[in-house]
Short mmCIF file of C-alpha atoms in Angstrom, two decimals:
data_model
loop_
_atom_site.label_atom_id
_atom_site.label_comp_id
_atom_site.label_asym_id
_atom_site.label_seq_id
_atom_site.Cartn_x
_atom_site.Cartn_y
_atom_site.Cartn_z
CA LYS A 556 24.11 -11.57 7.90
CA ASN A 557 20.41 -12.13 7.19
CA GLU A 558 19.43 -15.49 5.76
CA VAL A 559 17.42 -13.72 3.05
CA GLU A 560 18.86 -10.64 1.37
CA GLN A 561 17.04 -8.47 -1.13
CA SER A 562 18.30 -5.80 -3.47
CA PRO A 563 17.75 -3.02 -4.04
CA GLN A 564 16.15 -1.78 -0.80
CA ASN A 565 14.47 1.07 -2.64
CA LEU A 566 13.68 1.43 -6.32
CA THR A 567 12.15 4.31 -8.23
CA ALA A 568 11.12 3.75 -11.83
CA GLN A 569 9.25 5.56 -14.57
CA GLU A 570 6.02 4.11 -15.82
CA GLY A 571 6.68 1.54 -18.53
CA GLU A 572 10.14 0.52 -17.34
CA PHE A 573 11.22 -3.09 -16.86
CA ILE A 574 11.95 -3.76 -13.20
CA THR A 575 14.04 -6.44 -11.54
CA ILE A 576 14.19 -7.17 -7.83
CA ASN A 577 16.72 -9.70 -6.57
CA CYS A 578 16.70 -12.12 -3.68
CA SER A 579 19.58 -14.23 -2.37
CA TYR A 580 19.32 -16.74 0.44
CA SER A 581 21.79 -18.77 2.42
CA VAL A 582 19.73 -21.74 3.64
CA GLY A 583 18.47 -24.84 1.91
CA ILE A 584 14.89 -24.24 0.93
CA SER A 585 11.84 -26.15 -0.15
CA ALA A 586 10.07 -23.12 -1.60
CA LEU A 587 10.50 -19.41 -2.20
CA HIS A 588 7.69 -16.87 -2.09
CA TRP A 589 7.36 -13.45 -3.59
CA LEU A 590 4.89 -11.28 -1.70
CA GLN A 591 3.47 -7.84 -2.30
CA GLN A 592 2.67 -5.50 0.58
CA HIS A 593 0.71 -2.31 0.09
CA PRO A 594 0.63 0.62 2.52
CA GLY A 595 -1.56 -0.42 5.44
CA GLY A 596 0.16 -3.77 5.80
CA GLY A 597 -1.86 -6.26 3.77
CA ILE A 598 0.28 -8.95 2.19
CA VAL A 599 -0.63 -10.73 -1.00
CA SER A 600 1.17 -13.80 -2.26
CA LEU A 601 2.37 -13.33 -5.84
CA PHE A 602 4.32 -16.51 -6.46
CA MET A 603 5.47 -19.64 -4.73
CA LEU A 604 8.18 -21.50 -6.60
CA SER A 605 10.74 -24.19 -6.00
CA SER A 606 12.34 -24.34 -9.45
CA GLY A 607 12.38 -22.68 -12.83
CA LYS A 608 10.13 -19.81 -13.71
CA LYS A 609 6.54 -18.68 -13.24
CA LYS A 610 4.61 -15.94 -15.02
CA HIS A 611 1.43 -14.17 -14.10
CA GLY A 612 0.38 -11.24 -16.22
CA ARG A 613 3.21 -8.71 -16.21
CA LEU A 614 5.03 -10.45 -13.37
CA ILE A 615 7.70 -13.09 -13.84
CA ALA A 616 9.57 -14.92 -11.09
CA THR A 617 12.64 -17.05 -11.59
CA ILE A 618 14.71 -19.12 -9.24
CA ASN A 619 18.17 -20.71 -9.50
CA ILE A 620 18.43 -23.30 -6.75
CA GLN A 621 22.12 -23.96 -7.30
CA GLU A 622 22.97 -20.29 -6.95
CA LYS A 623 20.38 -19.69 -4.20
CA HIS A 624 19.00 -16.73 -6.05
CA SER A 625 15.64 -15.56 -7.29
CA SER A 626 14.46 -12.58 -9.28
CA LEU A 627 11.10 -10.88 -9.63
CA HIS A 628 10.57 -9.01 -12.88
CA ILE A 629 7.81 -6.54 -13.68
CA THR A 630 7.30 -5.69 -17.33
CA ALA A 631 5.68 -2.42 -18.46
CA SER A 632 5.57 -1.12 -14.90
CA HIS A 633 2.62 1.00 -13.78
CA PRO A 634 2.11 3.33 -10.80
CA ARG A 635 -0.29 0.79 -9.28
CA ASP A 636 2.68 -1.60 -9.00
CA SER A 637 4.09 0.71 -6.29
CA ALA A 638 4.39 -1.41 -3.15
CA VAL A 639 6.90 -3.28 -1.04
CA TYR A 640 7.95 -6.59 -2.57
CA ILE A 641 9.11 -9.20 -0.11
CA CYS A 642 11.04 -12.39 -0.75
CA ALA A 643 10.45 -15.18 1.76
CA VAL A 644 11.79 -18.72 1.93
CA ARG A 645 10.64 -21.87 3.60
CA GLY A 646 13.53 -23.89 4.95
CA ARG A 647 13.85 -27.45 3.73
CA GLY A 648 12.25 -29.73 6.28
CA SER A 649 11.01 -26.79 8.29
CA GLN A 650 7.73 -26.74 10.17
CA GLY A 651 6.41 -24.33 7.61
CA ASN A 652 7.23 -20.88 8.85
CA LEU A 653 8.72 -18.42 6.41
CA ILE A 654 11.98 -16.48 6.66
CA PHE A 655 11.55 -13.05 5.16
CA GLY A 656 13.78 -10.53 3.47
CA LYS A 657 13.44 -6.90 4.46
CA GLY A 658 11.59 -6.02 1.29
CA THR A 659 12.15 -3.77 -1.68
CA LYS A 660 10.14 -0.58 -1.78
CA LEU A 661 9.13 0.12 -5.37
CA SER A 662 7.77 3.46 -6.50
CA VAL A 663 6.64 3.79 -10.11
CA LYS A 664 6.21 7.38 -11.26
CA PRO A 665 3.73 8.31 -14.01
CA GLY B 432 -14.71 -17.05 0.08
CA ALA B 433 -13.54 -15.07 3.08
CA GLY B 434 -9.83 -14.58 3.58
CA VAL B 435 -7.86 -14.36 6.79
CA SER B 436 -9.22 -11.68 9.07
CA GLN B 437 -7.60 -10.00 12.04
CA THR B 438 -9.05 -7.83 14.76
CA PRO B 439 -8.58 -5.16 15.79
CA SER B 440 -6.96 -3.48 12.82
CA ASN B 441 -5.34 -0.95 15.13
CA LYS B 442 -4.65 -1.12 18.85
CA VAL B 443 -3.14 1.63 20.94
CA THR B 444 -2.25 0.77 24.51
CA GLU B 445 -0.12 2.01 27.33
CA LYS B 446 3.11 0.48 28.51
CA GLY B 447 2.46 -2.28 31.00
CA LYS B 448 -1.02 -3.16 29.76
CA TYR B 449 -2.26 -6.53 28.48
CA VAL B 450 -3.46 -6.94 24.90
CA GLU B 451 -5.10 -9.66 22.87
CA LEU B 452 -4.95 -9.86 19.09
CA ARG B 453 -7.31 -12.14 17.20
CA CYS B 454 -6.90 -14.05 13.97
CA ASP B 455 -9.64 -15.83 12.02
CA PRO B 456 -8.02 -18.12 9.44
CA ILE B 457 -9.54 -19.32 6.22
CA SER B 458 -12.11 -21.99 7.01
CA GLY B 459 -10.61 -25.46 6.84
CA HIS B 460 -7.00 -24.31 7.08
CA THR B 461 -5.24 -26.40 9.70
CA ALA B 462 -2.01 -24.40 9.86
CA LEU B 463 -1.85 -20.92 11.35
CA TYR B 464 1.14 -18.63 11.68
CA TRP B 465 1.82 -15.45 13.60
CA TYR B 466 4.46 -13.02 12.39
CA ARG B 467 5.59 -9.61 13.64
CA GLN B 468 6.74 -6.80 11.39
CA SER B 469 8.59 -3.82 12.81
CA LEU B 470 8.81 -0.58 10.87
CA GLY B 471 11.03 -0.90 7.83
CA GLN B 472 11.67 -4.59 8.38
CA GLY B 473 10.40 -7.79 6.89
CA PRO B 474 8.07 -9.94 8.99
CA GLU B 475 9.57 -12.24 11.60
CA PHE B 476 8.16 -15.57 12.63
CA LEU B 477 6.59 -15.85 16.08
CA ILE B 478 4.61 -19.09 16.36
CA TYR B 479 3.04 -21.79 14.22
CA PHE B 480 -0.02 -23.88 15.05
CA GLN B 481 -0.96 -27.16 13.45
CA GLY B 482 -4.52 -27.72 14.59
CA THR B 483 -4.86 -26.82 18.24
CA GLY B 484 -1.24 -27.29 19.19
CA ALA B 485 1.70 -24.96 18.88
CA ALA B 486 4.05 -26.93 16.64
CA ASP B 487 6.79 -24.31 16.81
CA ASP B 488 6.91 -21.37 19.19
CA SER B 489 10.60 -20.67 18.78
CA GLY B 490 9.98 -17.17 17.48
CA LEU B 491 8.21 -15.83 20.54
CA PRO B 492 10.60 -13.21 21.92
CA ASN B 493 9.99 -13.86 25.63
CA ASP B 494 7.45 -15.22 28.09
CA ARG B 495 5.30 -12.11 27.90
CA PHE B 496 4.04 -13.46 24.58
CA PHE B 497 1.61 -16.34 24.42
CA ALA B 498 -0.79 -17.63 21.80
CA VAL B 499 -3.66 -20.09 21.82
CA ARG B 500 -5.85 -21.83 19.29
CA PRO B 501 -8.21 -23.87 21.48
CA GLU B 502 -10.54 -25.21 18.80
CA GLY B 503 -8.11 -25.34 15.90
CA SER B 504 -9.61 -22.34 14.15
CA VAL B 505 -9.46 -18.85 15.69
CA SER B 506 -6.19 -17.92 17.37
CA THR B 507 -5.44 -15.27 19.94
CA LEU B 508 -2.00 -13.75 20.47
CA LYS B 509 -1.65 -12.43 24.00
CA ILE B 510 0.95 -9.95 25.16
CA GLN B 511 1.40 -9.21 28.84
CA ARG B 512 3.05 -6.13 30.34
CA THR B 513 3.46 -4.51 26.96
CA GLU B 514 6.60 -2.57 26.22
CA ARG B 515 7.24 0.18 23.67
CA GLY B 516 9.40 -2.25 21.72
CA ASP B 517 6.36 -4.45 21.14
CA SER B 518 4.98 -1.81 18.77
CA ALA B 519 4.71 -3.45 15.35
CA VAL B 520 2.27 -4.88 12.86
CA TYR B 521 1.25 -8.37 13.90
CA LEU B 522 0.42 -10.54 10.91
CA CYS B 523 -1.46 -13.79 10.84
CA ALA B 524 -1.38 -16.30 7.99
CA SER B 525 -3.01 -19.65 7.38
CA SER B 526 -2.46 -22.52 5.01
CA LEU B 527 -4.38 -25.66 4.21
CA PHE B 528 -1.79 -27.85 5.85
CA GLY B 529 1.50 -27.00 7.44
CA ARG B 530 3.43 -28.65 4.70
CA GLU B 531 6.36 -27.24 2.82
CA TYR B 532 4.57 -26.62 -0.45
CA ASN B 533 1.35 -25.13 0.88
CA GLU B 534 0.80 -21.46 0.14
CA GLN B 535 0.24 -19.14 3.08
CA PHE B 536 -2.56 -16.58 2.96
CA PHE B 537 -2.04 -13.45 5.01
CA GLY B 538 -4.44 -11.32 6.98
CA PRO B 539 -4.36 -7.51 6.92
CA GLY B 540 -2.49 -7.33 10.21
CA THR B 541 -3.05 -5.59 13.53
CA ARG B 542 -1.02 -2.45 14.08
CA LEU B 543 -0.08 -2.34 17.77
CA THR B 544 1.21 0.89 19.25
CA VAL B 545 2.47 0.89 22.82
CA LEU B 546 2.76 4.39 24.26
#
């Protein structure tokens, strides 16, 4: 079993829909990252959080440390949100490297 | 300012050849990470540098893989006797310090194809 599991693997939505991507992890962590990867490989960091909730524009990330679960929400989705969204965790006391989920491929149709 | 850059963006080589992949981190970032991403998978950790030294190389798959960072800035990932299974996108990231709460900034990756 992977240490970081994401669901769903693939998600197709209509423009304007509210989207939720889930991430569960099995290790103790110091921080959790949500990353966005566009075709061509470039990765952009969306959020880094260790508790509670963060919001940036139409994106919201939440984390429940006790349940070892995080969600990424996209409100009023748009075709330009189409990308792979990756959850990654940094183990507590680790040297700093991240452990990644396999990603969720989101496609938003106009 | 400039982000993390990686060269080349694409590299095609033949089985058995030697390749070098370069990463230029953000200026002033002391921590540098190499990851490998196979098709359809999330990235996997290879090696982490703090300054000039490899603080953690536990992710290197075997002794054909080696990385250096001689001056604590640019890093080179070296792969000897390449195999088809080495084909992947190699990602580099840097952070200000290698501490738990420092954000990592990723480069665009080098897509390596071994024929």
